[in-house]
CSV table of C-alpha atoms and ligand atoms in Angstrom, one decimal:
chain,number,residue,atom,x,y,z
C,1,MET,CA,108.7,79.8,13.8
C,2,ILE,CA,109.1,78.1,10.5
C,3,LEU,CA,108.6,80.5,7.6
C,4,SER,CA,108.3,79.9,3.8
C,5,LEU,CA,110.0,76.7,2.9
C,6,SER,CA,109.7,75.8,-0.7
C,7,ALA,CA,112.9,74.6,-2.3
C,8,THR,CA,112.8,77.5,-4.8
C,9,GLY,CA,111.5,80.1,-2.4
C,10,GLN,CA,113.5,82.6,-0.4
C,11,PRO,CA,115.8,80.8,2.0
C,12,VAL,CA,115.0,81.3,5.6
C,13,SER,CA,116.5,80.4,8.8
C,14,THR,CA,114.2,77.9,10.5
C,15,ALA,CA,114.0,80.4,13.3
C,16,GLY,CA,113.1,83.3,11.0
C,17,LEU,CA,115.3,86.3,11.0
C,18,GLY,CA,114.5,88.3,14.2
C,19,GLY,CA,115.2,92.0,13.8
C,20,ALA,CA,118.1,93.9,15.2
C,21,LEU,CA,115.5,96.1,16.9
C,22,ASP,CA,114.1,93.2,18.8
C,23,PRO,CA,117.3,92.4,20.9
C,24,ARG,CA,117.6,89.3,23.1
C,25,GLY,CA,121.0,89.8,24.4
C,26,PRO,CA,123.3,92.6,25.9
C,27,ALA,CA,125.3,93.2,22.8
C,28,ALA,CA,122.3,93.5,20.5
C,29,ARG,CA,120.6,95.7,23.0
C,30,GLU,CA,123.5,98.1,23.1
C,31,ILE,CA,123.4,98.4,19.3
C,32,SER,CA,119.6,98.7,19.3
C,33,ASP,CA,119.8,101.5,21.9
C,34,LEU,CA,122.4,103.3,19.8
C,35,TRP,CA,120.2,103.0,16.7
C,36,TRP,CA,117.3,104.7,18.5
C,37,VAL,CA,119.5,107.5,19.8
C,38,LEU,CA,120.8,108.1,16.2
C,39,LEU,CA,117.3,108.0,14.8
C,40,LEU,CA,116.0,110.5,17.4
C,41,LEU,CA,118.9,112.9,16.8
C,42,GLY,CA,118.6,112.5,13.1
C,43,ALA,CA,114.8,113.2,13.3
C,44,VAL,CA,115.3,116.3,15.4
C,45,VAL,CA,117.9,117.7,12.9
C,46,TYR,CA,115.8,116.8,9.9
C,47,VAL,CA,112.7,118.6,11.3
C,48,GLY,CA,114.8,121.6,12.2
C,49,VAL,CA,116.4,121.9,8.7
C,50,VAL,CA,113.0,121.5,7.0
C,51,ALA,CA,111.5,124.1,9.3
C,52,PHE,CA,114.3,126.6,8.5
C,53,LEU,CA,113.9,125.8,4.8
C,54,VAL,CA,110.2,126.5,4.8
C,55,VAL,CA,110.7,129.8,6.7
C,56,GLY,CA,113.4,130.8,4.3
C,57,LEU,CA,111.3,130.1,1.2
C,58,MET,CA,108.4,132.0,2.6
C,59,ARG,CA,110.5,135.0,3.5
C,60,ARG,CA,112.1,135.0,0.1
C,61,ARG,CA,108.7,135.1,-1.6
C,62,ARG,CA,107.7,138.1,0.6
C,63,ASP,CA,111.0,139.8,-0.1
C,64,ASP,CA,110.9,139.3,-3.9
C,65,SER,CA,109.7,142.8,-4.4
C,66,ALA,CA,112.5,144.3,-2.3
C,67,ALA,CA,115.5,146.0,-4.0
C,68,PRO,CA,118.5,143.7,-4.8
C,69,GLY,CA,121.5,144.0,-2.5
C,70,ASP,CA,119.6,143.8,0.8
C,71,GLU,CA,121.4,142.4,3.8
C,72,GLY,CA,120.7,138.6,3.0
C,73,VAL,CA,121.3,136.0,5.7
C,74,PRO,CA,123.2,137.3,8.7
C,75,SER,CA,126.5,135.5,9.1
C,76,LYS,CA,125.7,134.6,12.7
C,77,TRP,CA,123.1,132.1,11.4
C,78,ILE,CA,125.7,130.5,9.1
C,79,LEU,CA,128.1,130.2,12.0
C,80,LEU,CA,125.5,128.9,14.4
C,81,GLY,CA,123.6,126.6,12.1
C,82,GLY,CA,126.3,125.6,9.7
C,83,VAL,CA,129.3,125.2,12.1
C,84,ALA,CA,128.4,125.2,15.8
C,85,LEU,CA,125.3,123.1,15.7
C,86,PRO,CA,126.6,120.3,13.5
C,87,ALA,CA,129.8,120.2,15.6
C,88,VAL,CA,127.7,119.8,18.8
C,89,VAL,CA,125.5,117.1,17.2
C,90,LEU,CA,128.4,115.2,15.8
C,91,ALA,CA,130.2,115.3,19.1
C,92,VAL,CA,127.2,113.9,20.9
C,93,VAL,CA,126.8,111.1,18.3
C,94,PHE,CA,130.5,110.4,18.5
C,95,GLY,CA,130.2,110.2,22.3
C,96,PHE,CA,127.3,107.7,22.2
C,97,SER,CA,129.1,105.6,19.6
C,98,LEU,CA,132.2,105.5,21.7
C,99,ALA,CA,130.2,104.4,24.7
C,100,SER,CA,128.6,101.6,22.7
C,101,MET,CA,131.9,100.5,21.2
C,102,SER,CA,133.5,100.2,24.6
C,103,ALA,CA,130.5,98.3,25.9
C,104,LEU,CA,130.8,95.8,23.1
C,105,THR,CA,133.8,94.0,24.4
C,106,ASN,CA,135.7,91.5,22.3
C,107,ASP,CA,137.8,90.2,25.2
C,108,ILE,CA,137.0,86.6,26.0
C,109,PRO,CA,135.9,86.3,29.6
C,110,ASP,CA,137.6,83.5,31.6
C,111,ASP,CA,134.3,81.5,32.1
C,112,ALA,CA,133.1,81.9,28.5
C,113,VAL,CA,132.1,79.1,26.3
C,114,VAL,CA,134.5,79.4,23.3
C,115,ILE,CA,133.2,78.4,19.9
C,116,ASP,CA,135.1,78.4,16.6
C,117,VAL,CA,133.0,79.4,13.6
C,118,VAL,CA,134.3,78.9,10.1
C,119,GLY,CA,132.5,80.5,7.1
C,120,ARG,CA,132.5,78.5,3.9
C,121,GLN,CA,130.8,78.8,0.6
C,122,TRP,CA,128.0,78.5,1.7
C,123,TRP,CA,127.6,77.2,5.1
C,124,TRP,CA,129.1,77.5,8.6
C,125,GLU,CA,131.3,75.0,10.3
C,126,VAL,CA,131.1,75.0,14.1
C,127,SER,CA,133.3,73.5,16.8
C,128,TYR,CA,133.7,73.9,20.6
C,129,GLU,CA,136.9,74.5,22.4
C,130,GLY,CA,137.7,71.5,24.6
C,131,HIS,CA,135.3,69.2,22.7
C,132,ASP,CA,135.9,66.7,20.0
C,133,PHE,CA,133.2,67.2,17.5
C,134,VAL,CA,132.3,69.4,14.5
C,135,THR,CA,128.8,70.5,13.6
C,136,ALA,CA,127.3,72.8,11.0
C,137,ASN,CA,124.9,75.7,10.6
C,138,GLU,CA,123.7,75.5,14.2
C,139,ILE,CA,125.3,76.9,17.3
C,140,HIS,CA,124.0,75.8,20.7
C,141,ILE,CA,124.7,78.1,23.6
C,142,PRO,CA,123.8,78.2,27.3
C,143,VAL,CA,121.3,81.0,28.3
C,144,GLY,CA,122.7,83.9,30.3
C,145,GLU,CA,126.3,83.0,29.9
C,146,PRO,CA,128.9,84.9,27.8
C,147,VAL,CA,129.9,82.9,24.7
C,148,ALA,CA,133.0,83.9,22.7
C,149,LEU,CA,132.9,83.2,19.0
C,150,ARG,CA,136.2,83.0,17.1
C,151,VAL,CA,135.2,83.6,13.6
C,152,THR,CA,137.2,82.9,10.5
C,153,SER,CA,136.8,81.8,6.9
C,154,ALA,CA,138.0,78.9,4.8
C,155,ASP,CA,137.6,80.7,1.5
C,156,VAL,CA,136.3,84.2,0.8
C,157,ILE,CA,135.1,86.9,3.2
C,158,HIS,CA,131.8,86.2,4.9
C,159,SER,CA,130.2,88.0,7.8
C,160,PHE,CA,128.5,86.4,10.7
C,161,TRP,CA,125.3,88.1,11.9
C,162,VAL,CA,122.6,87.0,14.3
C,163,PRO,CA,120.7,90.3,14.7
C,164,GLN,CA,118.9,89.5,17.9
C,165,LEU,CA,122.1,88.6,19.7
C,166,ALA,CA,124.9,90.9,18.4
C,167,GLY,CA,126.3,92.9,15.6
C,168,LYS,CA,128.1,91.6,12.5
C,169,ILE,CA,131.6,90.3,12.5
C,170,ASP,CA,133.7,89.6,9.4
C,171,ALA,CA,134.8,86.1,8.7
C,172,LEU,CA,138.2,86.6,7.1
C,173,PRO,CA,140.3,84.0,5.4
C,174,ASP,CA,143.5,85.3,6.9
C,175,GLY,CA,142.7,85.9,10.6
C,176,ILE,CA,140.3,85.3,13.5
C,177,ASN,CA,137.8,87.9,14.7
C,178,THR,CA,136.4,87.4,18.1
C,179,MET,CA,132.9,88.5,19.3
C,180,VAL,CA,131.2,87.9,22.6
C,181,ILE,CA,127.5,87.1,22.5
C,182,GLU,CA,125.0,86.2,25.2
C,183,ALA,CA,121.3,85.3,25.1
C,184,ASP,CA,118.9,86.5,27.8
C,185,GLU,CA,116.4,83.8,27.2
C,186,ALA,CA,116.0,80.4,25.6
C,187,GLY,CA,115.1,80.3,22.0
C,188,ARG,CA,116.2,79.8,18.4
C,189,PHE,CA,117.7,82.9,16.8
C,190,GLY,CA,118.2,83.1,13.1
C,191,GLY,CA,121.3,84.6,11.5
C,192,ARG,CA,122.7,85.2,8.0
C,193,CYS,CA,125.9,85.7,6.2
C,194,ALA,CA,126.0,89.5,5.8
C,195,GLU,CA,128.8,89.9,3.3
C,196,PHE,CA,128.3,89.1,-0.4
C,197,CYS,CA,130.3,85.9,-0.9
C,198,GLY,CA,129.2,84.4,-4.2
C,199,LEU,CA,126.2,82.8,-5.9
C,200,GLN,CA,124.5,81.4,-2.8
C,201,HIS,CA,125.3,84.2,-0.3
C,202,THR,CA,121.5,84.5,0.5
C,203,LYS,CA,121.4,80.8,1.3
C,204,MET,CA,124.0,80.9,4.0
C,205,GLY,CA,122.0,81.0,7.1
C,206,ILE,CA,122.7,79.9,10.7
C,207,ASP,CA,120.7,79.3,13.8
C,208,VAL,CA,121.7,80.0,17.3
C,209,ILE,CA,119.9,77.8,19.8
C,210,ALA,CA,120.0,79.2,23.4
C,211,GLU,CA,119.0,76.7,26.0
C,212,PRO,CA,119.3,76.1,29.8
C,213,ARG,CA,122.7,75.0,30.9
C,214,GLU,CA,121.7,71.3,31.6
C,215,ASP,CA,120.2,71.0,28.1
C,216,PHE,CA,123.3,72.5,26.6
C,217,ASP,CA,125.5,70.1,28.5
C,218,SER,CA,123.6,67.1,27.4
C,219,TRP,CA,123.6,68.4,23.8
C,220,LEU,CA,127.5,68.6,24.1
C,221,GLU,CA,127.6,65.1,25.4
C,222,GLY,CA,125.4,63.8,22.6
C,223,GLN,CA,127.6,65.5,20.0
C,224,GLU,CA,130.7,63.9,21.4
C,225,GLN,CA,129.3,60.4,20.7
C,226,ASP,CA,130.2,58.5,17.6
C,227,ALA,CA,127.4,57.6,15.2
C,228,VAL,CA,125.9,54.2,15.7
C,229,ILE,CA,125.8,52.4,12.3
C,230,PRO,CA,122.7,50.2,12.0
C,231,ASP,CA,123.7,46.5,11.6
C,232,GLY,CA,120.7,45.5,9.5
C,233,GLY,CA,117.7,46.5,7.6
C,234,VAL,CA,117.1,49.3,5.1
C,235,ALA,CA,119.2,51.8,7.2
C,236,ARG,CA,122.2,49.4,7.0
C,237,ARG,CA,121.7,49.3,3.2
C,238,GLY,CA,121.6,53.1,3.4
C,239,PHE,CA,125.0,53.2,5.0
C,240,GLU,CA,126.3,51.1,2.1
C,241,VAL,CA,124.8,53.4,-0.4
C,242,PHE,CA,126.5,56.3,1.5
C,243,VAL,CA,129.9,54.7,1.0
C,244,GLU,CA,129.3,53.4,-2.5
C,245,ALA,CA,128.1,56.8,-3.7
C,246,GLY,CA,131.3,58.5,-2.6
C,247,CYS,CA,129.8,60.6,0.1
C,248,PRO,CA,132.7,59.9,2.6
C,249,GLU,CA,135.0,61.9,0.3
C,250,CYS,CA,133.3,65.1,1.5
C,251,HIS,CA,131.5,64.2,4.7
C,252,THR,CA,132.6,62.9,8.1
C,253,ILE,CA,130.6,60.5,10.1
C,254,LYS,CA,132.5,59.8,13.4
C,255,GLY,CA,132.8,56.2,14.2
C,256,THR,CA,133.1,55.2,10.5
C,257,ASP,CA,135.9,55.6,7.9
C,258,ALA,CA,134.1,58.6,6.4
C,259,ASP,CA,136.3,61.6,7.2
C,260,GLY,CA,135.9,64.1,4.3
C,261,ARG,CA,135.9,67.8,5.3
C,262,THR,CA,134.6,69.5,2.2
C,263,GLY,CA,131.0,69.4,3.4
C,264,PRO,CA,129.3,69.4,6.8
C,265,ASP,CA,130.0,66.7,9.3
C,266,LEU,CA,127.0,64.4,9.3
C,267,THR,CA,127.6,62.5,12.5
C,268,HIS,CA,124.5,64.0,14.1
C,269,VAL,CA,122.9,65.5,11.0
C,270,ALA,CA,119.4,64.3,11.9
C,271,GLY,CA,119.4,66.2,15.1
C,272,ARG,CA,119.8,69.6,13.4
C,273,GLY,CA,117.0,71.9,12.6
C,274,SER,CA,117.8,72.8,9.0
C,275,LEU,CA,119.6,71.6,5.9
C,276,ALA,CA,121.9,73.3,3.6
C,277,ALA,CA,122.6,76.2,5.9
C,278,ALA,CA,119.1,77.1,7.0
C,279,THR,CA,117.8,76.7,3.4
C,280,LEU,CA,115.4,73.9,4.2
C,281,PRO,CA,113.9,72.6,7.4
C,282,ASN,CA,115.3,69.2,8.3
C,283,THR,CA,112.6,66.7,7.4
C,284,PRO,CA,113.1,63.3,5.7
C,285,GLU,CA,111.2,64.8,2.6
C,286,HIS,CA,113.5,67.8,2.4
C,287,LEU,CA,116.6,65.7,3.0
C,288,SER,CA,115.6,63.4,0.2
C,289,GLU,CA,115.0,66.4,-2.2
C,290,TRP,CA,118.3,67.9,-1.1
C,291,VAL,CA,120.4,64.7,-1.6
C,292,ALA,CA,118.8,64.1,-5.0
C,293,ASN,CA,118.9,67.7,-6.4
C,294,PRO,CA,121.2,70.0,-4.5
C,295,GLN,CA,122.1,71.9,-7.6
C,296,GLU,CA,118.4,72.8,-8.1
C,297,ILE,CA,117.9,73.9,-4.6
C,298,LYS,CA,121.3,75.7,-4.2
C,299,GLU,CA,123.0,76.2,-7.5
C,300,GLY,CA,126.7,76.2,-7.4
C,301,THR,CA,126.9,74.4,-4.1
C,302,GLN,CA,129.8,71.9,-3.9
C,303,MET,CA,127.4,69.1,-3.2
C,304,PRO,CA,126.8,67.4,-6.6
C,305,ASP,CA,123.5,65.9,-7.7
C,306,THR,CA,123.4,62.2,-7.0
C,307,GLU,CA,122.2,59.6,-9.4
C,308,LEU,CA,120.6,57.1,-7.1
C,309,SER,CA,117.8,54.7,-7.8
C,310,SER,CA,114.7,55.6,-5.8
C,311,GLU,CA,115.3,52.5,-3.7
C,312,ASP,CA,118.8,53.5,-2.8
C,313,LEU,CA,117.8,57.1,-2.1
C,314,GLU,CA,115.1,55.9,0.2
C,315,ALA,CA,117.6,53.6,2.0
C,316,LEU,CA,120.2,56.5,2.2
C,317,ILE,CA,117.7,58.8,3.8
C,318,ALA,CA,116.6,56.1,6.2
C,319,PHE,CA,120.2,55.8,7.3
C,320,LEU,CA,120.8,59.5,7.6
C,321,GLU,CA,117.7,59.8,9.7
C,322,THR,CA,119.3,57.5,12.3
C,323,LEU,CA,122.1,60.0,12.8
C,324,LYS,CA,120.5,61.8,15.7
K,401,LIG,CU1,128.9,84.0,3.1
K,401,LIG,CU2,127.7,85.8,2.2
């Protein structure tokens, strides 16, 4: 589902951000179940404490007339309610937490699809083990198969979080954290960076697209292909604009000399669902807005505003739209 989409509005994943309590995978379900257990236990304890408090207040009022120095609260209540009961409740909570922790394995299964995810200010770089391509802000995975994510960062600390599929994992600049995710069903699952990482932390979204194995395989195959540069027409002019404007310094297009790594790889940019890390849906109109005014849409992003004539901008967008 596509949610609010204005350039100045709240950034949203094109998938919307499904809740952690609406799990669509084993890891997220484990966490969701634990959440409900904790809520239930917490509710029982809360109701118990309030009930005792009310009883205590009412008794006190009744006893106000009694002489001072009466027996007060028997110490067995303090031992029972203040020591024994909390110890039991905490032990139970600890037990449930340990069970969940051991169920959330970070060991990479032999048959897992292995994906490297790099957090950057403020987008995600994605590549697949054994495949020669780099993409951004979208992770395709096969349904019903374990997928290992090796998560790291190229700058500051980020946190990768797709609530419907798994818990959060830190993206650290000086190490790799591994998390195994799996989706029960096909769909597009929205995610966010969950660690404050600078000005545009809120516009650092990601989408996970779970699809049947054959669709996933053909997507992989498509991503491996070089871009086909148009040999004529307005799109060809657009490619020239791309080169003249200096875009290749920061962006890669496989099959051309453009090999910059500062910004997302654009080889198949038109095939992605969103722009600027799930900030805008990927339509020609939004792409044009983004290329012309990135600083207005995402202030502080490393993408500079471009000063192109409207003719050149139009040609550039026509070219970028060919990069399926
Ligand atoms: Cu990256 Cu917050």
